[in-house]
mmCIF file of C-alpha atoms in Angstrom:
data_model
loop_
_atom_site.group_PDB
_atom_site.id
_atom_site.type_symbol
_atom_site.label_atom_id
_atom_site.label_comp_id
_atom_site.label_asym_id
_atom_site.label_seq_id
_atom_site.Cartn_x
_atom_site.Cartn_y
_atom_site.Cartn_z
ATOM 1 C CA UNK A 1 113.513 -73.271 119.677
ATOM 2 C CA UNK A 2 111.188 -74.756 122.739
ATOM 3 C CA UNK A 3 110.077 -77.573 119.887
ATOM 4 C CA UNK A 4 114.047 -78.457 119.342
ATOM 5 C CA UNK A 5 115.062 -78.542 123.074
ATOM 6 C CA UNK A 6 111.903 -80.696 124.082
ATOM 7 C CA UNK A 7 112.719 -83.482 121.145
ATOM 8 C CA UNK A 8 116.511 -83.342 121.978
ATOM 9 C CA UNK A 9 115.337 -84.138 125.478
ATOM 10 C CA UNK A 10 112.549 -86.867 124.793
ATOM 11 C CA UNK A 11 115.158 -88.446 122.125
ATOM 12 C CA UNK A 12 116.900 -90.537 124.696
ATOM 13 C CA UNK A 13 113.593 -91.886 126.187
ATOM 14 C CA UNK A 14 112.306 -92.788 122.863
ATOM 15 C CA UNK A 15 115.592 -94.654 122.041
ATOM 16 C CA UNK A 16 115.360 -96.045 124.904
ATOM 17 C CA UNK A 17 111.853 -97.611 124.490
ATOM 18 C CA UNK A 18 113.693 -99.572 121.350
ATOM 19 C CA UNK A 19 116.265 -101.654 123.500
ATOM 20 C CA UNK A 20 117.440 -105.217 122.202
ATOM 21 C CA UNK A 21 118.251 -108.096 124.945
ATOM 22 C CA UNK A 22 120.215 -110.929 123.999
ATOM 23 C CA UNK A 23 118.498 -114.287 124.970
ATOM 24 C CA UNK A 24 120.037 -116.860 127.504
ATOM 25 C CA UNK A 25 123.587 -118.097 126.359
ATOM 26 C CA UNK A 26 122.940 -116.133 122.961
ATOM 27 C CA UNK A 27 125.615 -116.032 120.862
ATOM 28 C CA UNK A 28 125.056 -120.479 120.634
ATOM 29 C CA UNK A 29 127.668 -122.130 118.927
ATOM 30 C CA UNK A 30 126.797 -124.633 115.922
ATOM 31 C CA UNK A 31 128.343 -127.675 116.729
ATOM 32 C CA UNK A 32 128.721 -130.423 113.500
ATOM 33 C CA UNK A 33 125.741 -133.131 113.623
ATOM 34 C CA UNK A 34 126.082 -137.017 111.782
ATOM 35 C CA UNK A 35 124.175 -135.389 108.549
ATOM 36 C CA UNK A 36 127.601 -133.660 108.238
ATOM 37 C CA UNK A 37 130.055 -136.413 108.340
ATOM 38 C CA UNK A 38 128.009 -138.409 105.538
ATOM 39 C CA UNK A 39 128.413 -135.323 103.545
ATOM 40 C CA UNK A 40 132.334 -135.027 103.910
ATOM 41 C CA UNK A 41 131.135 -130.722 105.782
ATOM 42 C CA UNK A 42 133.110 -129.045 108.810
ATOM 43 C CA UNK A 43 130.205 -126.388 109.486
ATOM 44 C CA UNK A 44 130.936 -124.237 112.354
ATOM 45 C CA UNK A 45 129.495 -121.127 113.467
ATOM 46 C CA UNK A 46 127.047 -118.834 115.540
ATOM 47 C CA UNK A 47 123.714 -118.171 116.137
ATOM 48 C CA UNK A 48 122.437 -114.950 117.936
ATOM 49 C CA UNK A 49 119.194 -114.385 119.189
ATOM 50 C CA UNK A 50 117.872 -111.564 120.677
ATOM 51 C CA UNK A 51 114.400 -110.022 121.559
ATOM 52 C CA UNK A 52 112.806 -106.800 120.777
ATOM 53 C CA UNK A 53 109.644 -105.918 121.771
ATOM 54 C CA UNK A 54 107.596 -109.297 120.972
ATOM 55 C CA UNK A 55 109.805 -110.024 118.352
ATOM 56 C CA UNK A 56 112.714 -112.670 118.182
ATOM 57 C CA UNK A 57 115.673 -111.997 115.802
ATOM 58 C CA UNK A 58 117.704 -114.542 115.029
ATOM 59 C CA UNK A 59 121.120 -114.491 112.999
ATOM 60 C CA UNK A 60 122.984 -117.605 111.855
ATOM 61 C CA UNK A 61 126.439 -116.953 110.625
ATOM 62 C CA UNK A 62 128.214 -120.326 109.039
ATOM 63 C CA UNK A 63 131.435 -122.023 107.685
ATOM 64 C CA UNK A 64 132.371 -125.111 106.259
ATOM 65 C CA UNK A 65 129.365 -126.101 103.956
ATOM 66 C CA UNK A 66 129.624 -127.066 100.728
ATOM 67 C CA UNK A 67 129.925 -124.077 98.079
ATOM 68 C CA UNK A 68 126.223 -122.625 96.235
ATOM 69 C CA UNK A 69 124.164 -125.193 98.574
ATOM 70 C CA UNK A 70 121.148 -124.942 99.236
ATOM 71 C CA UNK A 71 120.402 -124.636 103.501
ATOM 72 C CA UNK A 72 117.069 -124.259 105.505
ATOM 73 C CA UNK A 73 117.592 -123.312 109.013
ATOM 74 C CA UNK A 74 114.672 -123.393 112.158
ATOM 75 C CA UNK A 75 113.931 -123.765 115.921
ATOM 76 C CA UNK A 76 112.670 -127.078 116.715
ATOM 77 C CA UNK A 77 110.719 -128.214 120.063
ATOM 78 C CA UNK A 78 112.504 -130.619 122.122
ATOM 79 C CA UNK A 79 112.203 -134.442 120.978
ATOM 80 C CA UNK A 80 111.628 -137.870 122.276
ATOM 81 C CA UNK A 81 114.464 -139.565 120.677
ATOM 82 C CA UNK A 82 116.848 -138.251 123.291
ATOM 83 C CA UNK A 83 117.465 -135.818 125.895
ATOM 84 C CA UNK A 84 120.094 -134.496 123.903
ATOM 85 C CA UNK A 85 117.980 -131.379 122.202
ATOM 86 C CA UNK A 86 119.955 -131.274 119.017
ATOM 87 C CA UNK A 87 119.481 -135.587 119.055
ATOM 88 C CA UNK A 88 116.009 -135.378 120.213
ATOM 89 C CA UNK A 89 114.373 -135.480 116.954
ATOM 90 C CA UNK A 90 111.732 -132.868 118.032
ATOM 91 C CA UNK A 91 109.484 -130.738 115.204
ATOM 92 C CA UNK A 92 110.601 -127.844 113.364
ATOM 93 C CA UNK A 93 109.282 -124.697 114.202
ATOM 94 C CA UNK A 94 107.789 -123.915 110.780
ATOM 95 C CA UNK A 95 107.213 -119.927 111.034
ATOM 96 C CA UNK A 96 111.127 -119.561 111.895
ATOM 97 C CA UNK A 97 112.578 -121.667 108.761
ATOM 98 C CA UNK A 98 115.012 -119.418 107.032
ATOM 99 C CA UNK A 99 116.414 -120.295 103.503
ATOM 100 C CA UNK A 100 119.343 -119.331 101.722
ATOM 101 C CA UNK A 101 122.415 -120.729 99.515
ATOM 102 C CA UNK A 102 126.257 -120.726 100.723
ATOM 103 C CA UNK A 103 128.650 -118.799 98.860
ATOM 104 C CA UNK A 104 131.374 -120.297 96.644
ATOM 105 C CA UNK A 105 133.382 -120.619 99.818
ATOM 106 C CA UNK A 106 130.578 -122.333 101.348
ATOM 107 C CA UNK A 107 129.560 -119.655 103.774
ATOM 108 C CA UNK A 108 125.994 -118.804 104.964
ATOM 109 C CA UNK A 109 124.453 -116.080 106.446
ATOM 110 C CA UNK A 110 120.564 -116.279 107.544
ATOM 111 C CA UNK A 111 118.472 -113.796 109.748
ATOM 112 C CA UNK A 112 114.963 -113.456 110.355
ATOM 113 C CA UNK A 113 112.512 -112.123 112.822
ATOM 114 C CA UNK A 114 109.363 -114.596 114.433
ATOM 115 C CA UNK A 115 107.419 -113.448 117.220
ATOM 116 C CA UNK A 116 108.640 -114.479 120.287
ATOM 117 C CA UNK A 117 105.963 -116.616 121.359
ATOM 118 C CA UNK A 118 106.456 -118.863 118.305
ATOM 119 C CA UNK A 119 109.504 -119.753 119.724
ATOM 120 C CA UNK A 120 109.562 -119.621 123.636
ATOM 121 C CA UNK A 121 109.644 -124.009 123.721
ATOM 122 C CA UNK A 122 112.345 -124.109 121.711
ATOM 123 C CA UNK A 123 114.816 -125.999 122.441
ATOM 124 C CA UNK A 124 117.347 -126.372 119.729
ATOM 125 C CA UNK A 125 118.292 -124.414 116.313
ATOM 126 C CA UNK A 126 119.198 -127.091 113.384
ATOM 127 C CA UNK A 127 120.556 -126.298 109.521
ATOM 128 C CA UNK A 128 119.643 -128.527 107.164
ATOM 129 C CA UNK A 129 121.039 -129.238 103.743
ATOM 130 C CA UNK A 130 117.851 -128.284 101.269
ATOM 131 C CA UNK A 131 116.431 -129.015 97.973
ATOM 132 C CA UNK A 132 115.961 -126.967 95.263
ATOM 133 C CA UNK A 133 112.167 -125.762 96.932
ATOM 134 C CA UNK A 134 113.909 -125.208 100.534
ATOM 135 C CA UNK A 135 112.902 -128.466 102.056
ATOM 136 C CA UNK A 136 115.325 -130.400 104.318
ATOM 137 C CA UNK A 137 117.281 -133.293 102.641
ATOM 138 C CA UNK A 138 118.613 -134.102 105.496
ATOM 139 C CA UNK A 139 117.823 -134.369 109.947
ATOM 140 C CA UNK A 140 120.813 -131.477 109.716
ATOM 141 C CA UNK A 141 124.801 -130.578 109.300
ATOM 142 C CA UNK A 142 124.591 -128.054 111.689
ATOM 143 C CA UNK A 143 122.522 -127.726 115.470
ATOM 144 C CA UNK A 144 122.780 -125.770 118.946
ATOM 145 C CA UNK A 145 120.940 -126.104 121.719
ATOM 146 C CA UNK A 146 118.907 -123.224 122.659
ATOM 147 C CA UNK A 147 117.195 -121.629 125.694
ATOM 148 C CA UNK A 148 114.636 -118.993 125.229
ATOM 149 C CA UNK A 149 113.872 -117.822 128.303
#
Protein backbone atom coordinates (compact mmCIF):
# COMPACT_ATOMS: atom_id res chain seq x y z
CA UNK A 1 0.00 0.00 0.00
CA UNK A 2 3.11 2.49 1.06
CA UNK A 3 4.67 1.31 -2.61
CA UNK A 4 1.20 2.56 -4.39
CA UNK A 5 0.83 5.90 -2.49
CA UNK A 6 4.64 6.83 -2.99
CA UNK A 7 4.39 6.16 -7.06
CA UNK A 8 0.93 7.94 -7.20
CA UNK A 9 2.80 10.78 -5.57
CA UNK A 10 6.21 10.77 -7.58
CA UNK A 11 3.93 10.25 -10.88
CA UNK A 12 3.39 13.92 -11.38
CA UNK A 13 7.14 14.78 -10.93
CA UNK A 14 8.15 12.18 -13.33
CA UNK A 15 5.60 13.50 -15.92
CA UNK A 16 6.70 16.44 -15.31
CA UNK A 17 10.43 15.82 -16.10
CA UNK A 18 8.92 14.88 -19.84
CA UNK A 19 7.54 18.47 -20.73
CA UNK A 20 7.46 19.62 -24.53
CA UNK A 21 8.07 23.55 -25.37
CA UNK A 22 7.06 24.85 -28.54
CA UNK A 23 9.93 26.82 -30.29
CA UNK A 24 9.73 30.64 -31.15
CA UNK A 25 6.68 31.46 -33.48
CA UNK A 26 6.12 27.53 -33.78
CA UNK A 27 3.30 26.63 -35.44
CA UNK A 28 5.28 28.56 -38.98
CA UNK A 29 3.15 28.85 -41.78
CA UNK A 30 4.37 27.46 -45.34
CA UNK A 31 4.07 30.14 -47.57
CA UNK A 32 4.17 29.09 -51.70
CA UNK A 33 7.87 29.65 -53.18
CA UNK A 34 8.60 30.27 -57.39
CA UNK A 35 9.35 26.26 -57.61
CA UNK A 36 5.54 26.19 -57.09
CA UNK A 37 4.20 28.44 -59.69
CA UNK A 38 6.36 26.59 -62.50
CA UNK A 39 4.66 23.54 -61.30
CA UNK A 40 0.96 24.89 -61.61
CA UNK A 41 0.90 23.81 -56.89
CA UNK A 42 -1.06 25.99 -54.19
CA UNK A 43 0.85 24.27 -51.13
CA UNK A 44 -0.13 25.69 -47.91
CA UNK A 45 0.32 24.53 -44.52
CA UNK A 46 2.13 24.26 -41.03
CA UNK A 47 5.10 23.36 -39.51
CA UNK A 48 5.46 22.75 -35.67
CA UNK A 49 8.47 22.46 -33.87
CA UNK A 50 8.97 21.79 -30.51
CA UNK A 51 11.81 20.63 -28.11
CA UNK A 52 12.10 17.85 -25.71
CA UNK A 53 14.89 17.21 -23.82
CA UNK A 54 17.81 17.67 -26.55
CA UNK A 55 15.62 16.63 -29.08
CA UNK A 56 13.78 18.76 -31.84
CA UNK A 57 10.45 17.43 -33.26
CA UNK A 58 9.31 18.74 -36.12
CA UNK A 59 5.81 18.15 -37.92
CA UNK A 60 4.96 19.41 -41.41
CA UNK A 61 1.35 19.17 -42.28
CA UNK A 62 0.60 20.18 -46.22
CA UNK A 63 -2.02 20.97 -48.97
CA UNK A 64 -2.06 21.70 -52.42
CA UNK A 65 0.73 19.43 -53.96
CA UNK A 66 0.34 17.42 -56.65
CA UNK A 67 -1.33 13.86 -55.88
CA UNK A 68 1.36 10.49 -55.09
CA UNK A 69 4.48 13.04 -55.36
CA UNK A 70 7.30 12.51 -54.19
CA UNK A 71 8.51 15.53 -51.32
CA UNK A 72 11.78 15.91 -49.21
CA UNK A 73 11.48 18.39 -46.52
CA UNK A 74 14.68 20.04 -44.19
CA UNK A 75 16.05 23.02 -42.15
CA UNK A 76 18.45 24.96 -44.06
CA UNK A 77 21.14 27.61 -42.63
CA UNK A 78 20.58 31.05 -43.68
CA UNK A 79 21.98 32.00 -47.31
CA UNK A 80 23.86 34.62 -49.15
CA UNK A 81 21.56 35.09 -51.97
CA UNK A 82 19.28 37.25 -49.87
CA UNK A 83 18.27 38.28 -46.56
CA UNK A 84 15.09 36.82 -47.18
CA UNK A 85 15.76 33.20 -45.30
CA UNK A 86 13.42 31.21 -47.45
CA UNK A 87 15.32 33.31 -50.75
CA UNK A 88 18.65 33.05 -49.23
CA UNK A 89 19.73 29.99 -50.89
CA UNK A 90 21.46 28.69 -47.69
CA UNK A 91 22.43 24.63 -47.21
CA UNK A 92 20.15 22.03 -46.21
CA UNK A 93 20.44 20.67 -42.98
CA UNK A 94 21.06 17.07 -44.06
CA UNK A 95 20.29 15.05 -40.65
CA UNK A 96 16.66 16.77 -40.63
CA UNK A 97 15.56 15.79 -44.39
CA UNK A 98 12.29 14.01 -44.10
CA UNK A 99 10.76 12.07 -47.12
CA UNK A 100 7.45 11.06 -47.96
CA UNK A 101 4.74 10.96 -50.94
CA UNK A 102 1.34 13.12 -50.99
CA UNK A 103 -1.80 11.39 -51.01
CA UNK A 104 -4.16 11.23 -54.02
CA UNK A 105 -5.45 14.56 -52.81
CA UNK A 106 -2.05 15.79 -52.73
CA UNK A 107 -1.65 16.04 -49.01
CA UNK A 108 1.56 15.45 -46.95
CA UNK A 109 2.29 14.76 -43.64
CA UNK A 110 6.14 14.53 -42.40
CA UNK A 111 7.57 14.37 -38.75
CA UNK A 112 10.81 13.59 -37.45
CA UNK A 113 13.00 14.12 -34.48
CA UNK A 114 17.00 15.70 -34.89
CA UNK A 115 18.82 16.74 -31.98
CA UNK A 116 18.48 20.10 -31.25
CA UNK A 117 21.85 21.23 -31.79
CA UNK A 118 21.70 20.09 -35.44
CA UNK A 119 19.37 22.63 -35.91
CA UNK A 120 19.84 25.71 -33.54
CA UNK A 121 21.25 28.05 -36.97
CA UNK A 122 18.48 27.33 -38.75
CA UNK A 123 16.93 29.65 -40.30
CA UNK A 124 14.30 28.46 -42.66
CA UNK A 125 12.26 25.02 -43.28
CA UNK A 126 11.90 24.33 -47.28
CA UNK A 127 9.80 21.25 -49.16
CA UNK A 128 11.06 20.22 -52.12
CA UNK A 129 9.50 18.28 -54.94
CA UNK A 130 11.79 14.82 -55.00
CA UNK A 131 12.87 12.12 -57.22
CA UNK A 132 12.23 8.75 -57.09
CA UNK A 133 15.59 8.29 -54.43
CA UNK A 134 14.31 11.43 -52.24
CA UNK A 135 16.57 14.01 -53.73
CA UNK A 136 15.29 17.56 -54.41
CA UNK A 137 14.20 18.31 -58.05
CA UNK A 138 13.65 21.43 -57.29
CA UNK A 139 15.12 24.88 -54.76
CA UNK A 140 11.33 24.14 -53.19
CA UNK A 141 7.26 24.59 -53.50
CA UNK A 142 6.96 25.14 -50.07
CA UNK A 143 9.32 27.35 -47.21
CA UNK A 144 8.93 29.21 -43.70
CA UNK A 145 11.16 31.03 -41.99
CA UNK A 146 12.22 29.68 -38.77
CA UNK A 147 13.72 30.76 -35.42
CA UNK A 148 15.14 28.24 -33.11
CA UNK A 149 15.91 29.86 -30.24
Amino acid sequence: MKTRFLLALSLPFALASCTTTMLPGSPYSLGKQPAADAKGLNPSGTVRASVSGDLVMTEARVMGLAPNQNYVAHYHLQGTASTTPCASNGAPIMSSTMVGRSDASGMLTLSRSVPRADVMNATYFNIHTADASGAPADPGVACTSVSMR
